[in-house]
mmCIF file of C-alpha atoms in Angstrom:
data_model
loop_
_atom_site.group_PDB
_atom_site.id
_atom_site.type_symbol
_atom_site.label_atom_id
_atom_site.label_comp_id
_atom_site.label_asym_id
_atom_site.label_seq_id
_atom_site.Cartn_x
_atom_site.Cartn_y
_atom_site.Cartn_z
ATOM 1 C CA THR X 1 26.553 0.182 49.079
ATOM 2 C CA GLN X 2 22.902 1.067 49.316
ATOM 3 C CA LEU X 3 22.026 2.957 52.464
ATOM 4 C CA LEU X 4 18.744 3.727 54.122
ATOM 5 C CA GLU X 5 18.840 6.615 56.559
ATOM 6 C CA GLN X 6 16.063 7.000 59.076
ATOM 7 C CA SER X 7 15.201 10.178 60.915
ATOM 8 C CA PRO X 8 14.823 11.070 63.615
ATOM 9 C CA GLN X 9 16.724 8.418 65.545
ATOM 10 C CA PHE X 10 14.557 9.012 68.604
ATOM 11 C CA LEU X 11 11.149 10.593 69.058
ATOM 12 C CA SER X 12 9.353 11.206 72.330
ATOM 13 C CA ILE X 13 5.795 12.508 72.239
ATOM 14 C CA GLN X 14 2.691 12.685 74.392
ATOM 15 C CA GLU X 15 -0.281 10.420 73.876
ATOM 16 C CA GLY X 16 -2.638 11.876 71.290
ATOM 17 C CA GLU X 17 0.030 13.704 69.292
ATOM 18 C CA ASN X 18 0.950 12.889 65.709
ATOM 19 C CA LEU X 19 4.387 11.826 64.527
ATOM 20 C CA THR X 20 6.213 11.177 61.281
ATOM 21 C CA VAL X 21 9.242 8.975 60.708
ATOM 22 C CA TYR X 22 11.320 9.300 57.559
ATOM 23 C CA CYS X 23 13.350 6.809 55.558
ATOM 24 C CA ASN X 24 15.629 8.203 52.839
ATOM 25 C CA SER X 25 18.154 6.927 50.356
ATOM 26 C CA SER X 26 20.104 8.063 47.331
ATOM 27 C CA SER X 27 19.284 4.713 45.712
ATOM 28 C CA VAL X 28 16.061 3.597 44.079
ATOM 29 C CA PHE X 29 14.304 0.783 45.882
ATOM 30 C CA SER X 30 11.993 -1.631 44.116
ATOM 31 C CA SER X 31 9.980 -1.891 47.328
ATOM 32 C CA LEU X 32 10.173 -0.805 50.924
ATOM 33 C CA GLN X 33 8.935 -2.564 53.990
ATOM 34 C CA TRP X 34 8.243 -1.132 57.418
ATOM 35 C CA TYR X 35 8.805 -3.262 60.500
ATOM 36 C CA ARG X 36 8.335 -2.749 64.191
ATOM 37 C CA GLN X 37 10.762 -4.356 66.613
ATOM 38 C CA GLU X 38 10.392 -4.807 70.344
ATOM 39 C CA PRO X 39 13.515 -5.227 72.527
ATOM 40 C CA GLY X 40 14.933 -8.751 72.247
ATOM 41 C CA GLU X 41 12.487 -9.770 69.524
ATOM 42 C CA GLY X 42 12.452 -10.077 65.757
ATOM 43 C CA PRO X 43 11.157 -7.406 63.370
ATOM 44 C CA VAL X 44 7.407 -7.678 62.750
ATOM 45 C CA LEU X 45 6.236 -6.685 59.287
ATOM 46 C CA LEU X 46 3.781 -3.792 59.187
ATOM 47 C CA VAL X 47 3.454 -2.985 55.490
ATOM 48 C CA THR X 48 5.085 -3.237 52.064
ATOM 49 C CA VAL X 49 5.008 -0.393 49.547
ATOM 50 C CA VAL X 50 5.911 -1.067 45.949
ATOM 51 C CA THR X 51 4.651 1.640 43.593
ATOM 52 C CA GLY X 52 6.062 5.177 43.541
ATOM 53 C CA GLY X 53 3.598 7.541 45.229
ATOM 54 C CA GLU X 54 1.761 4.668 46.907
ATOM 55 C CA VAL X 55 -0.040 5.354 50.182
ATOM 56 C CA LYS X 56 -1.147 2.590 52.507
ATOM 57 C CA LYS X 57 -3.086 2.886 55.735
ATOM 58 C CA LEU X 58 -3.071 0.522 58.673
ATOM 59 C CA LYS X 59 -5.508 1.877 61.255
ATOM 60 C CA ARG X 60 -3.776 5.029 62.590
ATOM 61 C CA LEU X 61 -0.585 4.386 60.620
ATOM 62 C CA THR X 62 -0.130 5.872 57.141
ATOM 63 C CA PHE X 63 2.772 4.777 54.966
ATOM 64 C CA GLN X 64 3.899 6.608 51.846
ATOM 65 C CA PHE X 65 6.429 5.666 49.177
ATOM 66 C CA GLY X 66 8.069 8.574 47.374
ATOM 67 C CA ASP X 67 7.381 9.133 43.696
ATOM 68 C CA ALA X 68 11.011 8.363 42.826
ATOM 69 C CA ARG X 69 11.028 5.327 45.149
ATOM 70 C CA LYS X 70 13.990 6.700 47.088
ATOM 71 C CA ASP X 71 12.153 7.632 50.253
ATOM 72 C CA SER X 72 9.263 6.647 52.458
ATOM 73 C CA SER X 73 7.479 7.946 55.507
ATOM 74 C CA LEU X 74 5.428 6.540 58.343
ATOM 75 C CA HIS X 75 2.858 8.830 59.946
ATOM 76 C CA ILE X 76 1.062 7.906 63.146
ATOM 77 C CA THR X 77 -2.086 9.822 64.031
ATOM 78 C CA ALA X 78 -3.130 10.246 67.656
ATOM 79 C CA ALA X 79 -0.287 8.121 68.986
ATOM 80 C CA GLN X 80 -0.949 5.787 71.888
ATOM 81 C CA PRO X 81 1.479 4.268 74.413
ATOM 82 C CA GLY X 82 1.057 0.958 72.573
ATOM 83 C CA ASP X 83 2.757 2.527 69.549
ATOM 84 C CA THR X 84 6.003 2.717 71.515
ATOM 85 C CA GLY X 85 8.735 0.720 69.791
ATOM 86 C CA LEU X 86 11.538 0.682 67.255
ATOM 87 C CA TYR X 87 10.357 1.312 63.703
ATOM 88 C CA LEU X 88 12.569 0.003 60.918
ATOM 89 C CA CYS X 89 12.424 0.570 57.197
ATOM 90 C CA ALA X 90 13.988 -1.994 54.890
ATOM 91 C CA GLY X 91 14.138 -2.232 51.144
ATOM 92 C CA TYR X 92 15.087 -4.246 48.131
ATOM 93 C CA THR X 93 17.316 -2.406 45.702
ATOM 94 C CA MET X 94 16.882 -4.888 42.930
ATOM 95 C CA ILE X 95 14.794 -7.876 42.138
ATOM 96 C CA LYS X 96 16.510 -11.057 41.088
ATOM 97 C CA ALA X 97 15.152 -14.500 40.496
ATOM 98 C CA ALA X 98 16.473 -15.498 43.908
ATOM 99 C CA GLY X 99 17.939 -13.717 46.858
ATOM 100 C CA ASN X 100 16.396 -10.273 47.314
ATOM 101 C CA LYS X 101 18.232 -9.285 50.430
ATOM 102 C CA LEU X 102 16.766 -6.532 52.548
ATOM 103 C CA THR X 103 18.819 -3.467 53.422
ATOM 104 C CA PHE X 104 17.746 -2.023 56.758
ATOM 105 C CA GLY X 105 17.737 1.501 58.079
ATOM 106 C CA GLY X 106 19.055 2.243 61.538
ATOM 107 C CA GLY X 107 15.586 2.592 63.037
ATOM 108 C CA THR X 108 13.585 5.249 64.818
ATOM 109 C CA ARG X 109 12.843 4.644 68.455
ATOM 110 C CA VAL X 110 9.403 6.039 69.315
ATOM 111 C CA LEU X 111 8.285 6.680 72.888
ATOM 112 C CA VAL X 112 4.671 7.667 73.476
ATOM 113 C CA LYS X 113 4.119 8.925 76.982
ATOM 114 C CA PRO X 114 0.675 8.586 78.586
ATOM 115 C CA GLU R 1 -1.150 -17.519 61.655
ATOM 116 C CA PRO R 2 1.997 -19.244 60.342
ATOM 117 C CA GLU R 3 5.219 -17.936 61.807
ATOM 118 C CA VAL R 4 8.952 -18.450 61.665
ATOM 119 C CA THR R 5 10.335 -20.148 64.751
ATOM 120 C CA GLN R 6 13.912 -20.225 66.023
ATOM 121 C CA THR R 7 15.781 -22.261 68.603
ATOM 122 C CA PRO R 8 17.412 -21.760 70.980
ATOM 123 C CA SER R 9 16.299 -18.319 72.116
ATOM 124 C CA HIS R 10 19.646 -17.777 73.818
ATOM 125 C CA GLN R 11 22.949 -19.575 73.276
ATOM 126 C CA VAL R 12 26.074 -18.982 75.311
ATOM 127 C CA THR R 13 29.281 -20.476 73.965
ATOM 128 C CA GLN R 14 33.006 -20.167 74.446
ATOM 129 C CA MET R 15 35.237 -18.651 71.814
ATOM 130 C CA GLY R 16 36.382 -21.246 69.303
ATOM 131 C CA GLN R 17 33.375 -23.509 69.783
ATOM 132 C CA GLU R 18 30.931 -24.457 67.047
ATOM 133 C CA VAL R 19 27.300 -23.408 67.273
ATOM 134 C CA ILE R 20 24.253 -24.326 65.238
ATOM 135 C CA LEU R 21 21.287 -22.019 65.179
ATOM 136 C CA ARG R 22 18.007 -23.537 64.051
ATOM 137 C CA CYS R 23 15.022 -22.093 62.235
ATOM 138 C CA VAL R 24 11.755 -23.470 60.969
ATOM 139 C CA PRO R 25 10.543 -21.181 58.158
ATOM 140 C CA ILE R 26 6.896 -20.780 57.189
ATOM 141 C CA SER R 27 5.924 -24.036 55.513
ATOM 142 C CA ASN R 28 5.056 -22.907 51.973
ATOM 143 C CA HIS R 29 7.907 -20.419 51.702
ATOM 144 C CA LEU R 30 10.738 -21.000 49.263
ATOM 145 C CA TYR R 31 13.342 -18.359 50.146
ATOM 146 C CA PHE R 32 15.217 -18.368 53.415
ATOM 147 C CA TYR R 33 17.521 -15.830 54.986
ATOM 148 C CA TRP R 34 19.782 -15.214 57.938
ATOM 149 C CA TYR R 35 20.374 -11.731 59.310
ATOM 150 C CA ARG R 36 22.182 -10.581 62.384
ATOM 151 C CA GLN R 37 21.938 -7.546 64.632
ATOM 152 C CA ILE R 38 24.797 -6.570 66.890
ATOM 153 C CA LEU R 39 23.518 -4.746 69.967
ATOM 154 C CA GLY R 40 22.645 -1.167 69.095
ATOM 155 C CA GLN R 41 23.406 -1.593 65.395
ATOM 156 C CA LYS R 42 21.459 -2.133 62.179
ATOM 157 C CA VAL R 43 20.041 -5.458 61.074
ATOM 158 C CA GLU R 44 22.576 -6.870 58.593
ATOM 159 C CA PHE R 45 22.063 -9.423 55.840
ATOM 160 C CA LEU R 46 24.165 -12.580 56.065
ATOM 161 C CA VAL R 47 22.918 -15.046 53.482
ATOM 162 C CA SER R 48 19.978 -16.045 51.316
ATOM 163 C CA PHE R 49 19.097 -19.610 50.355
ATOM 164 C CA TYR R 50 16.879 -20.937 47.598
ATOM 165 C CA ASN R 51 16.446 -24.285 45.912
ATOM 166 C CA ASN R 52 18.942 -25.893 48.297
ATOM 167 C CA GLU R 53 21.768 -23.543 47.566
ATOM 168 C CA ILE R 54 23.097 -20.169 48.621
ATOM 169 C CA SER R 55 21.840 -17.472 46.271
ATOM 170 C CA GLU R 56 23.651 -14.529 47.834
ATOM 171 C CA LYS R 57 25.941 -13.907 50.785
ATOM 172 C CA SER R 58 27.463 -10.862 52.400
ATOM 173 C CA GLU R 59 31.088 -10.144 53.251
ATOM 174 C CA ILE R 60 30.314 -11.132 56.834
ATOM 175 C CA PHE R 61 29.429 -14.666 55.718
ATOM 176 C CA ASP R 62 32.961 -16.035 55.478
ATOM 177 C CA ASP R 63 34.230 -19.607 55.576
ATOM 178 C CA GLN R 64 33.358 -19.906 59.263
ATOM 179 C CA PHE R 65 29.662 -19.767 58.379
ATOM 180 C CA SER R 66 27.530 -22.335 56.612
ATOM 181 C CA VAL R 67 23.841 -22.931 56.074
ATOM 182 C CA GLU R 68 21.861 -26.069 55.464
ATOM 183 C CA ARG R 69 18.320 -27.253 54.981
ATOM 184 C CA PRO R 70 18.795 -30.788 56.254
ATOM 185 C CA ASP R 71 15.279 -32.160 56.217
ATOM 186 C CA GLY R 72 12.880 -29.981 54.246
ATOM 187 C CA SER R 73 11.601 -28.079 57.258
ATOM 188 C CA ASN R 74 14.609 -26.868 59.254
ATOM 189 C CA PHE R 75 17.066 -24.230 58.109
ATOM 190 C CA THR R 76 20.287 -24.010 60.068
ATOM 191 C CA LEU R 77 23.165 -21.582 60.439
ATOM 192 C CA LYS R 78 26.446 -23.046 61.641
ATOM 193 C CA ILE R 79 29.365 -21.006 62.917
ATOM 194 C CA ARG R 80 32.384 -23.289 62.994
ATOM 195 C CA SER R 81 34.702 -21.453 65.359
ATOM 196 C CA THR R 82 32.979 -18.618 67.146
ATOM 197 C CA LYS R 83 34.678 -15.320 67.842
ATOM 198 C CA LEU R 84 33.792 -12.668 70.400
ATOM 199 C CA GLU R 85 32.559 -10.421 67.595
ATOM 200 C CA ASP R 86 29.993 -13.044 66.561
ATOM 201 C CA SER R 87 27.949 -12.100 69.630
ATOM 202 C CA ALA R 88 24.667 -10.772 68.243
ATOM 203 C CA MET R 89 21.003 -11.509 67.686
ATOM 204 C CA TYR R 90 20.602 -13.829 64.707
ATOM 205 C CA PHE R 91 17.320 -13.675 62.837
ATOM 206 C CA CYS R 92 15.962 -16.159 60.359
ATOM 207 C CA ALA R 93 13.477 -14.946 57.765
ATOM 208 C CA SER R 94 11.485 -16.535 54.991
ATOM 209 C CA ARG R 95 9.674 -15.348 51.884
ATOM 210 C CA GLU R 96 7.001 -17.083 49.892
ATOM 211 C CA GLY R 97 8.568 -16.560 46.499
ATOM 212 C CA GLY R 98 7.718 -15.239 43.090
ATOM 213 C CA TRP R 99 6.848 -11.551 43.286
ATOM 214 C CA SER R 100 5.965 -11.705 46.976
ATOM 215 C CA TYR R 101 8.178 -9.133 48.647
ATOM 216 C CA GLU R 102 7.344 -9.786 52.267
ATOM 217 C CA GLN R 103 10.011 -11.328 54.476
ATOM 218 C CA TYR R 104 8.802 -12.674 57.786
ATOM 219 C CA PHE R 105 11.244 -12.816 60.654
ATOM 220 C CA GLY R 106 11.616 -15.212 63.531
ATOM 221 C CA PRO R 107 12.045 -14.082 67.139
ATOM 222 C CA GLY R 108 15.815 -14.465 66.967
ATOM 223 C CA THR R 109 18.556 -16.311 68.789
ATOM 224 C CA ARG R 110 20.756 -14.282 71.069
ATOM 225 C CA LEU R 111 24.306 -15.638 70.699
ATOM 226 C CA THR R 112 26.768 -14.711 73.411
ATOM 227 C CA VAL R 113 30.398 -15.691 72.844
ATOM 228 C CA THR R 114 32.601 -15.538 75.953
#
């Protein structure tokens, strides 16, 4: 069973502070995706990282894929109340011609207080 | 922007009844998925579907579950005889295909079994 562990489970910060969310596994992932989920809604895709060591930026969000492709991080600079939500990492452990199920982490709930 | 849609948004059913959850994937996508999320738990893979057949299924996806693409646009999940433990959010997702990694999720159907 491939597991993705996210830490911390919950993060509460003040507006303007920075935060980092981690996603770790003992397995190698061929790619990792980060989603954001609002209560009662489906996960919304933020970014996909594929190459070991890859860094992608989405405005104030920076995503990094570990060199060994076993871990990833999401860093938010100068967090705003609109960044509040549940952040999920999900990955593919292998690529097949069909299928490619995603394994999800447990999520990090982020609360940004004004 | 194309999106995955799901109906109904909320379904209440009695134990032992059959339910059909409906999804319309993004039109040019070739791979389709069902996931579920029990309240407070991780998003879990149920089944993947490609070229009109199941390509992978999880242990959760037992004989009570079936999927179908009846008309080239809809993708359905049927639970033949619902149990209390089937209560969850059910998410449909689709992927374009080839080496495209991104899975796009619908808003979900909340299934409540009483």
